[in-house]
Amino acid sequence: MDASLDELIKRLTQRMLRKKLYVVLSKGGATAEQLGAVLPKHLEYMIGLEKAGVLFASGPLTTAPGQPAGDGLTVLRAANLDEAREIALADPFVINNLRTFEVREWTVMEGSIGVTVNLSDQTIEFA
């Protein structure tokens, strides 16, 4: 790569966030009934991670709009890949062999988060 291109990339990325997060890609295979039986424990676990500040975002993936496939995506705040793996291994869906998973390090460089807090009715909106 030529020096001017390197310099341009350096200039464009110098102020980017560079925050390390960990993405857990969960692969399903269980029936809706099997998942439903363990779903309360899974949700309690995920809510606990959220309250502890470990969980950034999580939810099911769909194959078509509104059609869950049993797969999921979770973004974790963890110290390293091994810690993220340990968190994923403790998910009740994984413990009960309803999902397998892959963990990847993700470096957040750019993006935005919009939040509106309405004091009059105590609602919050995310953009």
PDB file of C-alpha atoms in Angstrom:
ATOM      1  CA  MET A   1       0.000   0.000   0.000  1.00  0.00           C
ATOM      2  CA  ASP A   2       1.375   3.423  -0.823  1.00  0.00           C
ATOM      3  CA  ALA A   3       2.329   5.891   1.933  1.00  0.00           C
ATOM      4  CA  SER A   4      -0.391   8.425   1.071  1.00  0.00           C
ATOM      5  CA  LEU A   5      -3.091   5.761   1.350  1.00  0.00           C
ATOM      6  CA  ASP A   6      -1.643   4.593   4.688  1.00  0.00           C
ATOM      7  CA  GLU A   7      -1.678   8.181   5.942  1.00  0.00           C
ATOM      8  CA  LEU A   8      -5.290   8.680   4.840  1.00  0.00           C
ATOM      9  CA  ILE A   9      -6.396   5.496   6.637  1.00  0.00           C
ATOM     10  CA  LYS A  10      -4.481   6.544   9.748  1.00  0.00           C
ATOM     11  CA  ARG A  11      -6.125   9.971   9.715  1.00  0.00           C
ATOM     12  CA  LEU A  12      -9.628   8.542   9.180  1.00  0.00           C
ATOM     13  CA  THR A  13      -9.297   5.981  11.981  1.00  0.00           C
ATOM     14  CA  GLN A  14      -7.237   7.876  14.576  1.00  0.00           C
ATOM     15  CA  ARG A  15     -10.218   8.928  16.720  1.00  0.00           C
ATOM     16  CA  MET A  16     -12.285   5.740  16.308  1.00  0.00           C
ATOM     17  CA  LEU A  17     -13.447   3.928  19.417  1.00  0.00           C
ATOM     18  CA  ARG A  18     -11.439   0.669  19.135  1.00  0.00           C
ATOM     19  CA  LYS A  19     -13.533  -0.930  21.897  1.00  0.00           C
ATOM     20  CA  LYS A  20     -13.075  -4.696  22.211  1.00  0.00           C
ATOM     21  CA  LEU A  21     -16.319  -6.639  22.662  1.00  0.00           C
ATOM     22  CA  TYR A  22     -17.100 -10.305  22.111  1.00  0.00           C
ATOM     23  CA  VAL A  23     -19.796 -11.672  19.834  1.00  0.00           C
ATOM     24  CA  VAL A  24     -21.393 -15.019  20.645  1.00  0.00           C
ATOM     25  CA  LEU A  25     -23.024 -16.566  17.585  1.00  0.00           C
ATOM     26  CA  SER A  26     -25.384 -19.249  18.871  1.00  0.00           C
ATOM     27  CA  LYS A  27     -26.564 -21.991  16.540  1.00  0.00           C
ATOM     28  CA  GLY A  28     -29.869 -23.706  17.248  1.00  0.00           C
ATOM     29  CA  GLY A  29     -31.168 -27.072  16.244  1.00  0.00           C
ATOM     30  CA  ALA A  30     -33.645 -27.674  19.035  1.00  0.00           C
ATOM     31  CA  THR A  31     -37.383 -27.553  18.567  1.00  0.00           C
ATOM     32  CA  ALA A  32     -39.458 -24.580  19.669  1.00  0.00           C
ATOM     33  CA  GLU A  33     -40.850 -26.748  22.481  1.00  0.00           C
ATOM     34  CA  GLN A  34     -37.365 -27.676  23.724  1.00  0.00           C
ATOM     35  CA  LEU A  35     -36.254 -24.036  23.657  1.00  0.00           C
ATOM     36  CA  GLY A  36     -39.496 -22.917  25.331  1.00  0.00           C
ATOM     37  CA  ALA A  37     -38.945 -25.276  28.248  1.00  0.00           C
ATOM     38  CA  VAL A  38     -35.551 -23.699  29.020  1.00  0.00           C
ATOM     39  CA  LEU A  39     -36.355 -20.149  27.884  1.00  0.00           C
ATOM     40  CA  PRO A  40     -37.179 -18.793  31.383  1.00  0.00           C
ATOM     41  CA  LYS A  41     -33.771 -19.928  32.722  1.00  0.00           C
ATOM     42  CA  HIS A  42     -32.031 -18.532  29.642  1.00  0.00           C
ATOM     43  CA  LEU A  43     -33.802 -15.174  30.050  1.00  0.00           C
ATOM     44  CA  GLU A  44     -32.977 -15.014  33.771  1.00  0.00           C
ATOM     45  CA  TYR A  45     -29.330 -15.690  32.939  1.00  0.00           C
ATOM     46  CA  MET A  46     -29.237 -13.015  30.234  1.00  0.00           C
ATOM     47  CA  ILE A  47     -31.012 -10.450  32.436  1.00  0.00           C
ATOM     48  CA  GLY A  48     -28.465 -11.183  35.170  1.00  0.00           C
ATOM     49  CA  LEU A  49     -25.626 -10.515  32.715  1.00  0.00           C
ATOM     50  CA  GLU A  50     -27.349  -7.304  31.654  1.00  0.00           C
ATOM     51  CA  LYS A  51     -27.755  -6.095  35.255  1.00  0.00           C
ATOM     52  CA  ALA A  52     -24.081  -6.940  35.947  1.00  0.00           C
ATOM     53  CA  GLY A  53     -22.992  -4.793  32.984  1.00  0.00           C
ATOM     54  CA  VAL A  54     -21.617  -7.784  31.051  1.00  0.00           C
ATOM     55  CA  LEU A  55     -24.300  -7.986  28.363  1.00  0.00           C
ATOM     56  CA  PHE A  56     -24.293  -5.231  25.740  1.00  0.00           C
ATOM     57  CA  ALA A  57     -27.018  -6.693  23.504  1.00  0.00           C
ATOM     58  CA  SER A  58     -28.628 -10.036  22.764  1.00  0.00           C
ATOM     59  CA  GLY A  59     -31.509 -11.564  20.871  1.00  0.00           C
ATOM     60  CA  PRO A  60     -32.726 -14.192  18.433  1.00  0.00           C
ATOM     61  CA  LEU A  61     -31.838 -14.264  14.757  1.00  0.00           C
ATOM     62  CA  THR A  62     -34.525 -14.939  12.165  1.00  0.00           C
ATOM     63  CA  THR A  63     -34.508 -16.641   8.777  1.00  0.00           C
ATOM     64  CA  ALA A  64     -37.349 -14.450   7.502  1.00  0.00           C
ATOM     65  CA  PRO A  65     -39.021 -11.452   9.120  1.00  0.00           C
ATOM     66  CA  GLY A  66     -40.477 -12.633  12.409  1.00  0.00           C
ATOM     67  CA  GLN A  67     -39.480 -16.277  11.881  1.00  0.00           C
ATOM     68  CA  PRO A  68     -37.026 -17.337  14.630  1.00  0.00           C
ATOM     69  CA  ALA A  69     -34.599 -20.068  13.639  1.00  0.00           C
ATOM     70  CA  GLY A  70     -33.390 -20.971  17.134  1.00  0.00           C
ATOM     71  CA  ASP A  71     -30.142 -19.090  16.516  1.00  0.00           C
ATOM     72  CA  GLY A  72     -29.036 -16.064  18.512  1.00  0.00           C
ATOM     73  CA  LEU A  73     -26.481 -13.290  18.684  1.00  0.00           C
ATOM     74  CA  THR A  74     -25.060 -11.899  21.921  1.00  0.00           C
ATOM     75  CA  VAL A  75     -22.518  -9.122  22.401  1.00  0.00           C
ATOM     76  CA  LEU A  76     -20.555  -9.280  25.657  1.00  0.00           C
ATOM     77  CA  ARG A  77     -18.241  -6.999  27.573  1.00  0.00           C
ATOM     78  CA  ALA A  78     -15.532  -9.398  28.708  1.00  0.00           C
ATOM     79  CA  ALA A  79     -11.855  -9.145  29.599  1.00  0.00           C
ATOM     80  CA  ASN A  80     -10.834 -11.561  26.861  1.00  0.00           C
ATOM     81  CA  LEU A  81     -11.952 -14.370  24.560  1.00  0.00           C
ATOM     82  CA  ASP A  82     -11.638 -17.035  27.273  1.00  0.00           C
ATOM     83  CA  GLU A  83     -13.882 -15.103  29.663  1.00  0.00           C
ATOM     84  CA  ALA A  84     -16.459 -14.608  26.895  1.00  0.00           C
ATOM     85  CA  ARG A  85     -16.386 -18.374  26.206  1.00  0.00           C
ATOM     86  CA  GLU A  86     -16.975 -19.135  29.901  1.00  0.00           C
ATOM     87  CA  ILE A  87     -19.974 -16.797  29.926  1.00  0.00           C
ATOM     88  CA  ALA A  88     -21.388 -18.472  26.808  1.00  0.00           C
ATOM     89  CA  LEU A  89     -20.834 -21.951  28.285  1.00  0.00           C
ATOM     90  CA  ALA A  90     -22.984 -21.015  31.308  1.00  0.00           C
ATOM     91  CA  ASP A  91     -26.038 -20.157  29.159  1.00  0.00           C
ATOM     92  CA  PRO A  92     -28.842 -22.615  30.021  1.00  0.00           C
ATOM     93  CA  PHE A  93     -29.434 -23.183  26.292  1.00  0.00           C
ATOM     94  CA  VAL A  94     -25.824 -24.399  25.989  1.00  0.00           C
ATOM     95  CA  ILE A  95     -25.849 -26.333  29.272  1.00  0.00           C
ATOM     96  CA  ASN A  96     -28.951 -28.212  28.070  1.00  0.00           C
ATOM     97  CA  ASN A  97     -27.400 -28.913  24.645  1.00  0.00           C
ATOM     98  CA  LEU A  98     -29.991 -26.814  22.803  1.00  0.00           C
ATOM     99  CA  ARG A  99     -27.421 -24.513  21.197  1.00  0.00           C
ATOM    100  CA  THR A 100     -23.806 -24.571  20.166  1.00  0.00           C
ATOM    101  CA  PHE A 101     -21.846 -21.365  19.809  1.00  0.00           C
ATOM    102  CA  GLU A 102     -18.851 -19.598  18.356  1.00  0.00           C
ATOM    103  CA  VAL A 103     -17.195 -16.611  20.048  1.00  0.00           C
ATOM    104  CA  ARG A 104     -15.426 -13.880  18.100  1.00  0.00           C
ATOM    105  CA  GLU A 105     -13.597 -10.764  19.206  1.00  0.00           C
ATOM    106  CA  TRP A 106     -15.167  -7.633  17.724  1.00  0.00           C
ATOM    107  CA  THR A 107     -13.447  -4.263  17.609  1.00  0.00           C
ATOM    108  CA  VAL A 108     -16.054  -1.506  17.525  1.00  0.00           C
ATOM    109  CA  MET A 109     -14.667   1.311  15.425  1.00  0.00           C
ATOM    110  CA  GLU A 110     -17.604   3.437  14.331  1.00  0.00           C
ATOM    111  CA  GLY A 111     -21.355   3.768  14.816  1.00  0.00           C
ATOM    112  CA  SER A 112     -23.802   5.725  16.910  1.00  0.00           C
ATOM    113  CA  ILE A 113     -26.309   5.228  19.692  1.00  0.00           C
ATOM    114  CA  GLY A 114     -29.291   7.536  20.070  1.00  0.00           C
ATOM    115  CA  VAL A 115     -31.218   7.750  23.338  1.00  0.00           C
ATOM    116  CA  THR A 116     -34.147  10.015  24.200  1.00  0.00           C
ATOM    117  CA  VAL A 117     -35.261  10.230  27.824  1.00  0.00           C
ATOM    118  CA  ASN A 118     -38.711  11.806  28.258  1.00  0.00           C
ATOM    119  CA  LEU A 119     -38.961  13.087  31.814  1.00  0.00           C
ATOM    120  CA  SER A 120     -42.674  13.918  31.574  1.00  0.00           C
ATOM    121  CA  ASP A 121     -43.753  10.304  31.181  1.00  0.00           C
ATOM    122  CA  GLN A 122     -40.541   8.523  32.175  1.00  0.00           C
ATOM    123  CA  THR A 123     -40.121   6.760  28.841  1.00  0.00           C
ATOM    124  CA  ILE A 124     -36.926   5.991  26.990  1.00  0.00           C
ATOM    125  CA  GLU A 125     -36.554   5.649  23.238  1.00  0.00           C
ATOM    126  CA  PHE A 126     -33.576   4.194  21.424  1.00  0.00           C
ATOM    127  CA  ALA A 127     -32.668   5.107  17.862  1.00  0.00           C
TER     128      ALA A 127
END
